[in-house]
Amino acid sequence: ENRAHGSAPRHRTMSSRKRRRDDDEESEDSSDSESDSSVEKVKKKKKKKEKSKKKKKSKDKKKDKKKKKKRKKDKKREKEDLKESMMGDRPQERVGVPRLVEQDGIGVCEKKILKLGTGRRPVKGQEVKLHCKGWLMKSKKVFWNTREKKGEGHKIKPYKFRVGVGKVIKGWDAGVLSMRLGEKAIIVCTGSYAYGLKGNIKWGIPPNADLEFEMELLHIDNEVKLPDKYDLMKEKMKNKHHFLERDATSAMLSFRAAPF
């Protein structure tokens, strides 16, 4: 009886020990597999981060290359603009060399550059700011100077007007449209490009006087405003300077009105 009673628990204890060992081995295997999976996850995350970093670096490199190309193009354009400003559109456009800007049957507009400009040229309808000094060609009498102080409270300001729309004399429109930003030049206006037969009594300019202007173009506004036909007609009716002009077809004289 004692042997029978003793053999049963021994068998049970042996089987339980085996089970425990198996369970421990399974738990170890599971823990190993979990640790392996976590390591793999970490490795995958690292790989993803490295890939994203590489992609960012490649994108940044491409952007840097594009920026460098743009800079090179901008530098080339600046050099070309400087060459154009130094040489001008024609070989005549050089410092100290007078050139014909415009002419008609009864007047001439000429320009002699004193200082080269490196900027753009204005377009008809844009507002420009400039300093100007005007004098009579024969007597050299100065009748206007924007840099001259007229009194104690007077502030020196550049003159501004909308170019190419008949707000000023014809020679001013033609001369300023031929200038670059920052350019300083002498503009010669004769006949219809100055004040014509009427002259300007307020400034002491006699009829048919030849004028010279020293101009420096300081600013060009981006906005373009062109007048309507009605506005042009009003300007013509307000300021009529009549000139005698020969027709190309016949020797007869005809009157022509020009707005100033």
mmCIF file of C-alpha atoms in Angstrom:
data_model
loop_
_atom_site.group_PDB
_atom_site.id
_atom_site.type_symbol
_atom_site.label_atom_id
_atom_site.label_comp_id
_atom_site.label_asym_id
_atom_site.label_seq_id
_atom_site.Cartn_x
_atom_site.Cartn_y
_atom_site.Cartn_z
ATOM 1 C CA GLU A 1 0.000 0.000 0.000
ATOM 2 C CA ASN A 2 2.819 2.431 0.920
ATOM 3 C CA ARG A 3 4.597 1.736 -2.394
ATOM 4 C CA ALA A 4 1.370 2.268 -4.268
ATOM 5 C CA HIS A 5 0.721 5.482 -2.411
ATOM 6 C CA GLY A 6 4.333 6.679 -2.986
ATOM 7 C CA SER A 7 4.649 5.899 -6.699
ATOM 8 C CA ALA A 8 1.710 8.048 -7.777
ATOM 9 C CA PRO A 9 3.025 11.439 -6.555
ATOM 10 C CA ARG A 10 6.539 10.709 -7.922
ATOM 11 C CA HIS A 11 5.127 10.243 -11.414
ATOM 12 C CA ARG A 12 3.070 13.379 -11.079
ATOM 13 C CA THR A 13 6.049 15.441 -9.920
ATOM 14 C CA MET A 14 8.171 14.227 -12.834
ATOM 15 C CA SER A 15 5.499 15.099 -15.357
ATOM 16 C CA SER A 16 4.940 18.522 -13.783
ATOM 17 C CA ARG A 17 8.674 19.228 -13.901
ATOM 18 C CA LYS A 18 8.772 18.351 -17.583
ATOM 19 C CA ARG A 19 5.820 20.581 -18.224
ATOM 20 C CA ARG A 20 7.510 23.429 -16.387
ATOM 21 C CA ARG A 21 10.662 22.918 -18.418
ATOM 22 C CA ASP A 22 8.680 22.888 -21.645
ATOM 23 C CA ASP A 23 6.810 25.995 -20.574
ATOM 24 C CA ASP A 24 10.073 27.749 -19.697
ATOM 25 C CA GLU A 25 11.553 26.782 -23.041
ATOM 26 C CA GLU A 26 8.451 28.012 -24.859
ATOM 27 C CA SER A 27 8.517 31.285 -22.910
ATOM 28 C CA GLU A 28 12.200 31.698 -23.741
ATOM 29 C CA ASP A 29 11.504 31.024 -27.394
ATOM 30 C CA SER A 30 8.613 33.457 -27.406
ATOM 31 C CA SER A 31 10.707 36.134 -25.668
ATOM 32 C CA ASP A 32 13.507 35.535 -28.174
ATOM 33 C CA SER A 33 11.071 35.827 -31.061
ATOM 34 C CA GLU A 34 9.582 39.022 -29.578
ATOM 35 C CA SER A 35 13.035 40.516 -29.103
ATOM 36 C CA ASP A 36 13.926 39.536 -32.687
ATOM 37 C CA SER A 37 10.744 41.164 -34.022
ATOM 38 C CA SER A 38 11.387 44.367 -32.025
ATOM 39 C CA VAL A 39 14.949 44.497 -33.369
ATOM 40 C CA GLU A 40 13.646 44.052 -36.899
ATOM 41 C CA LYS A 41 11.146 46.861 -36.358
ATOM 42 C CA VAL A 42 13.899 49.165 -35.112
ATOM 43 C CA LYS A 43 16.045 48.271 -38.104
ATOM 44 C CA LYS A 44 13.150 48.980 -40.488
ATOM 45 C CA LYS A 45 12.550 52.368 -38.853
ATOM 46 C CA LYS A 46 16.224 53.229 -39.171
ATOM 47 C CA LYS A 47 16.200 52.229 -42.832
ATOM 48 C CA LYS A 48 13.122 54.381 -43.459
ATOM 49 C CA LYS A 49 14.763 57.343 -41.740
ATOM 50 C CA GLU A 50 17.934 56.869 -43.761
ATOM 51 C CA LYS A 51 15.926 56.696 -46.986
ATOM 52 C CA SER A 52 13.985 59.847 -46.106
ATOM 53 C CA LYS A 53 17.253 61.630 -45.255
ATOM 54 C CA LYS A 54 18.757 60.562 -48.574
ATOM 55 C CA LYS A 55 15.673 61.794 -50.431
ATOM 56 C CA LYS A 56 15.854 65.161 -48.630
ATOM 57 C CA LYS A 57 19.547 65.468 -49.408
ATOM 58 C CA SER A 58 18.933 64.710 -53.087
ATOM 59 C CA LYS A 59 16.099 67.253 -53.185
ATOM 60 C CA ASP A 60 18.269 69.854 -51.474
ATOM 61 C CA LYS A 61 21.066 69.170 -53.949
ATOM 62 C CA LYS A 62 18.684 69.623 -56.866
ATOM 63 C CA LYS A 63 17.412 72.895 -55.375
ATOM 64 C CA ASP A 64 20.969 74.123 -54.840
ATOM 65 C CA LYS A 65 21.832 73.271 -58.448
ATOM 66 C CA LYS A 66 18.775 75.178 -59.701
ATOM 67 C CA LYS A 67 19.674 78.178 -57.522
ATOM 68 C CA LYS A 68 23.247 78.141 -58.829
ATOM 69 C CA LYS A 69 21.991 78.025 -62.427
ATOM 70 C CA LYS A 70 19.659 80.958 -61.748
ATOM 71 C CA ARG A 71 22.473 82.934 -60.165
ATOM 72 C CA LYS A 72 24.703 82.282 -63.178
ATOM 73 C CA LYS A 73 21.930 83.376 -65.547
ATOM 74 C CA ASP A 74 21.282 86.525 -63.490
ATOM 75 C CA LYS A 75 24.989 87.362 -63.505
ATOM 76 C CA LYS A 76 25.132 86.881 -67.280
ATOM 77 C CA ARG A 77 22.106 89.135 -67.725
ATOM 78 C CA GLU A 78 23.653 91.797 -65.495
ATOM 79 C CA LYS A 79 26.856 91.665 -67.526
ATOM 80 C CA GLU A 80 24.886 91.937 -70.774
ATOM 81 C CA ASP A 81 22.924 94.904 -69.383
ATOM 82 C CA LEU A 82 26.170 96.585 -68.364
ATOM 83 C CA LYS A 83 27.633 95.987 -71.825
ATOM 84 C CA GLU A 84 24.489 97.417 -73.428
ATOM 85 C CA SER A 85 24.607 100.440 -71.140
ATOM 86 C CA MET A 86 28.312 100.952 -71.871
ATOM 87 C CA MET A 87 28.017 100.537 -75.617
ATOM 88 C CA GLY A 88 24.348 101.356 -76.099
ATOM 89 C CA ASP A 89 22.006 99.947 -78.699
ATOM 90 C CA ARG A 90 24.225 101.623 -81.299
ATOM 91 C CA PRO A 91 27.911 102.474 -81.293
ATOM 92 C CA GLN A 92 26.898 106.182 -81.229
ATOM 93 C CA GLU A 93 25.515 105.835 -77.678
ATOM 94 C CA ARG A 94 28.726 106.560 -75.822
ATOM 95 C CA VAL A 95 29.780 109.136 -73.294
ATOM 96 C CA GLY A 96 30.413 112.545 -74.848
ATOM 97 C CA VAL A 97 29.219 111.548 -78.335
ATOM 98 C CA PRO A 98 26.136 113.526 -79.491
ATOM 99 C CA ARG A 99 23.513 111.532 -81.365
ATOM 100 C CA LEU A 100 20.223 112.289 -83.052
ATOM 101 C CA VAL A 101 17.211 111.117 -81.045
ATOM 102 C CA GLU A 102 14.373 112.391 -83.216
ATOM 103 C CA GLN A 103 13.598 115.006 -85.851
ATOM 104 C CA ASP A 104 10.762 116.374 -87.965
ATOM 105 C CA GLY A 105 10.474 119.078 -90.624
ATOM 106 C CA ILE A 106 10.932 121.973 -88.178
ATOM 107 C CA GLY A 107 12.852 120.682 -85.198
ATOM 108 C CA VAL A 108 15.519 118.372 -83.830
ATOM 109 C CA CYS A 109 16.148 116.513 -80.560
ATOM 110 C CA GLU A 110 19.730 115.466 -79.823
ATOM 111 C CA LYS A 111 21.363 113.784 -76.821
ATOM 112 C CA LYS A 112 24.887 113.706 -75.419
ATOM 113 C CA ILE A 113 25.494 111.264 -72.548
ATOM 114 C CA LEU A 114 27.455 112.564 -69.550
ATOM 115 C CA LYS A 115 27.037 109.526 -67.282
ATOM 116 C CA LEU A 116 25.967 106.058 -68.391
ATOM 117 C CA GLY A 117 22.839 104.524 -66.896
ATOM 118 C CA THR A 118 22.654 100.845 -65.993
ATOM 119 C CA GLY A 119 18.870 100.510 -65.570
ATOM 120 C CA ARG A 120 15.884 100.160 -67.871
ATOM 121 C CA ARG A 121 14.345 102.732 -70.201
ATOM 122 C CA PRO A 122 10.915 104.246 -69.476
ATOM 123 C CA VAL A 123 7.822 103.409 -71.520
ATOM 124 C CA LYS A 124 5.096 105.786 -72.676
ATOM 125 C CA GLY A 125 2.642 106.424 -69.842
ATOM 126 C CA GLN A 126 5.077 105.807 -66.964
ATOM 127 C CA GLU A 127 5.773 108.504 -64.386
ATOM 128 C CA VAL A 128 9.439 109.514 -64.115
ATOM 129 C CA LYS A 129 11.423 111.622 -61.649
ATOM 130 C CA LEU A 130 14.473 113.586 -62.711
ATOM 131 C CA HIS A 131 16.656 116.537 -61.884
ATOM 132 C CA CYS A 132 16.910 119.097 -64.662
ATOM 133 C CA LYS A 133 18.757 122.289 -65.499
ATOM 134 C CA GLY A 134 17.681 124.283 -68.566
ATOM 135 C CA TRP A 135 19.396 127.160 -70.369
ATOM 136 C CA LEU A 136 19.322 129.032 -73.678
ATOM 137 C CA MET A 137 21.832 127.714 -76.161
ATOM 138 C CA LYS A 138 22.988 131.137 -77.402
ATOM 139 C CA SER A 139 23.181 133.202 -74.221
ATOM 140 C CA LYS A 140 23.692 130.268 -71.774
ATOM 141 C CA LYS A 141 21.113 131.944 -69.519
ATOM 142 C CA VAL A 142 19.697 129.419 -67.014
ATOM 143 C CA PHE A 143 15.899 129.640 -66.774
ATOM 144 C CA TRP A 144 15.212 126.558 -64.611
ATOM 145 C CA ASN A 145 17.097 124.368 -62.130
ATOM 146 C CA THR A 146 15.490 121.758 -59.866
ATOM 147 C CA ARG A 147 18.587 121.601 -57.631
ATOM 148 C CA GLU A 148 18.529 125.339 -56.882
ATOM 149 C CA LYS A 149 16.948 126.593 -53.650
ATOM 150 C CA LYS A 150 14.409 129.403 -54.168
ATOM 151 C CA GLY A 151 14.101 130.422 -50.518
ATOM 152 C CA GLU A 152 14.660 129.423 -46.907
ATOM 153 C CA GLY A 153 11.672 127.076 -46.686
ATOM 154 C CA HIS A 154 12.113 125.658 -50.181
ATOM 155 C CA LYS A 155 13.040 121.968 -50.418
ATOM 156 C CA ILE A 156 14.966 120.601 -53.365
ATOM 157 C CA LYS A 157 12.764 118.050 -55.114
ATOM 158 C CA PRO A 158 13.113 116.263 -58.466
ATOM 159 C CA TYR A 159 10.601 117.087 -61.173
ATOM 160 C CA LYS A 160 8.089 114.343 -61.998
ATOM 161 C CA PHE A 161 5.807 113.902 -65.001
ATOM 162 C CA ARG A 162 4.207 111.189 -67.130
ATOM 163 C CA VAL A 163 6.420 110.658 -70.150
ATOM 164 C CA GLY A 164 5.283 110.278 -73.767
ATOM 165 C CA VAL A 165 1.724 111.618 -73.341
ATOM 166 C CA GLY A 166 2.206 115.314 -74.243
ATOM 167 C CA LYS A 167 2.450 116.713 -70.707
ATOM 168 C CA VAL A 168 5.782 118.412 -71.502
ATOM 169 C CA ILE A 169 7.551 119.742 -74.588
ATOM 170 C CA LYS A 170 8.182 117.315 -77.414
ATOM 171 C CA GLY A 171 11.945 117.248 -76.863
ATOM 172 C CA TRP A 172 11.511 116.161 -73.247
ATOM 173 C CA ASP A 173 9.320 113.201 -74.212
ATOM 174 C CA ALA A 174 11.703 112.061 -76.932
ATOM 175 C CA GLY A 175 14.857 112.646 -74.880
ATOM 176 C CA VAL A 176 13.665 110.974 -71.664
ATOM 177 C CA LEU A 177 12.301 107.936 -73.534
ATOM 178 C CA SER A 178 15.829 107.392 -74.925
ATOM 179 C CA MET A 179 17.465 107.514 -71.470
ATOM 180 C CA ARG A 180 18.230 104.709 -69.030
ATOM 181 C CA LEU A 181 17.651 104.763 -65.279
ATOM 182 C CA GLY A 182 20.610 106.526 -63.636
ATOM 183 C CA GLU A 183 21.710 108.154 -66.889
ATOM 184 C CA LYS A 184 22.804 111.790 -67.001
ATOM 185 C CA ALA A 185 22.702 113.543 -70.368
ATOM 186 C CA ILE A 186 22.362 116.872 -72.167
ATOM 187 C CA ILE A 187 19.228 117.087 -74.324
ATOM 188 C CA VAL A 188 19.211 119.662 -77.132
ATOM 189 C CA CYS A 189 15.760 120.811 -78.304
ATOM 190 C CA THR A 190 15.200 123.051 -81.334
ATOM 191 C CA GLY A 191 12.107 124.284 -83.214
ATOM 192 C CA SER A 192 9.015 122.152 -82.628
ATOM 193 C CA TYR A 193 10.868 120.100 -79.992
ATOM 194 C CA ALA A 194 11.194 123.253 -77.818
ATOM 195 C CA TYR A 195 8.624 126.089 -77.436
ATOM 196 C CA GLY A 196 8.417 127.038 -81.121
ATOM 197 C CA LEU A 197 7.121 130.369 -82.395
ATOM 198 C CA LYS A 198 5.297 131.198 -79.165
ATOM 199 C CA GLY A 199 8.232 130.775 -76.763
ATOM 200 C CA ASN A 200 7.723 130.959 -73.001
ATOM 201 C CA ILE A 201 7.377 134.483 -71.608
ATOM 202 C CA LYS A 202 7.345 133.403 -67.942
ATOM 203 C CA TRP A 203 10.765 131.781 -68.219
ATOM 204 C CA GLY A 204 12.186 134.375 -70.587
ATOM 205 C CA ILE A 205 12.405 132.030 -73.577
ATOM 206 C CA PRO A 206 12.077 133.915 -76.889
ATOM 207 C CA PRO A 207 10.336 132.456 -79.979
ATOM 208 C CA ASN A 208 12.239 129.771 -81.909
ATOM 209 C CA ALA A 209 14.887 129.590 -79.175
ATOM 210 C CA ASP A 210 17.194 126.580 -79.127
ATOM 211 C CA LEU A 211 17.357 125.048 -75.646
ATOM 212 C CA GLU A 212 19.671 122.718 -73.751
ATOM 213 C CA PHE A 213 18.710 120.614 -70.725
ATOM 214 C CA GLU A 214 20.968 118.685 -68.371
ATOM 215 C CA MET A 215 18.859 115.768 -67.131
ATOM 216 C CA GLU A 216 19.461 112.938 -64.669
ATOM 217 C CA LEU A 217 16.862 110.165 -64.628
ATOM 218 C CA LEU A 218 16.308 109.095 -60.996
ATOM 219 C CA HIS A 219 13.131 106.989 -60.873
ATOM 220 C CA ILE A 220 10.712 105.148 -63.189
ATOM 221 C CA ASP A 221 7.280 104.152 -61.908
ATOM 222 C CA ASN A 222 5.978 100.705 -62.899
ATOM 223 C CA GLU A 223 2.384 101.830 -63.501
ATOM 224 C CA VAL A 224 1.480 102.786 -67.079
ATOM 225 C CA LYS A 225 -1.355 105.293 -67.643
ATOM 226 C CA LEU A 226 -2.135 106.381 -71.188
ATOM 227 C CA PRO A 227 -4.632 109.219 -71.810
ATOM 228 C CA ASP A 228 -7.854 108.804 -73.790
ATOM 229 C CA LYS A 229 -8.518 110.544 -77.102
ATOM 230 C CA TYR A 230 -10.687 113.091 -75.294
ATOM 231 C CA ASP A 231 -7.892 113.912 -72.844
ATOM 232 C CA LEU A 232 -5.478 114.443 -75.740
ATOM 233 C CA MET A 233 -7.942 116.740 -77.489
ATOM 234 C CA LYS A 234 -8.341 118.781 -74.281
ATOM 235 C CA GLU A 235 -4.556 119.133 -73.963
ATOM 236 C CA LYS A 236 -4.336 120.254 -77.583
ATOM 237 C CA MET A 237 -7.069 122.839 -77.084
ATOM 238 C CA LYS A 238 -5.407 124.191 -73.925
ATOM 239 C CA ASN A 239 -1.871 124.439 -75.299
ATOM 240 C CA LYS A 240 -1.659 125.191 -79.013
ATOM 241 C CA HIS A 241 1.728 126.119 -80.449
ATOM 242 C CA HIS A 242 1.385 126.765 -84.187
ATOM 243 C CA PHE A 243 4.258 126.043 -86.558
ATOM 244 C CA LEU A 244 4.762 126.642 -90.245
ATOM 245 C CA GLU A 245 5.575 123.375 -91.995
ATOM 246 C CA ARG A 246 6.123 122.557 -95.656
ATOM 247 C CA ASP A 247 4.259 119.552 -97.002
ATOM 248 C CA ALA A 248 6.325 116.867 -98.671
ATOM 249 C CA THR A 249 3.980 116.792 -101.665
ATOM 250 C CA SER A 250 3.874 120.519 -102.455
ATOM 251 C CA ALA A 251 5.721 123.751 -101.730
ATOM 252 C CA MET A 252 2.655 125.238 -99.995
ATOM 253 C CA LEU A 253 2.890 126.130 -96.296
ATOM 254 C CA SER A 254 0.433 124.564 -93.874
ATOM 255 C CA PHE A 255 -0.253 125.128 -90.178
ATOM 256 C CA ARG A 256 0.284 122.291 -87.733
ATOM 257 C CA ALA A 257 -0.718 122.325 -84.044
ATOM 258 C CA ALA A 258 1.442 120.428 -81.562
ATOM 259 C CA PRO A 259 0.583 119.958 -77.834
ATOM 260 C CA PHE A 260 3.171 120.945 -75.201
#
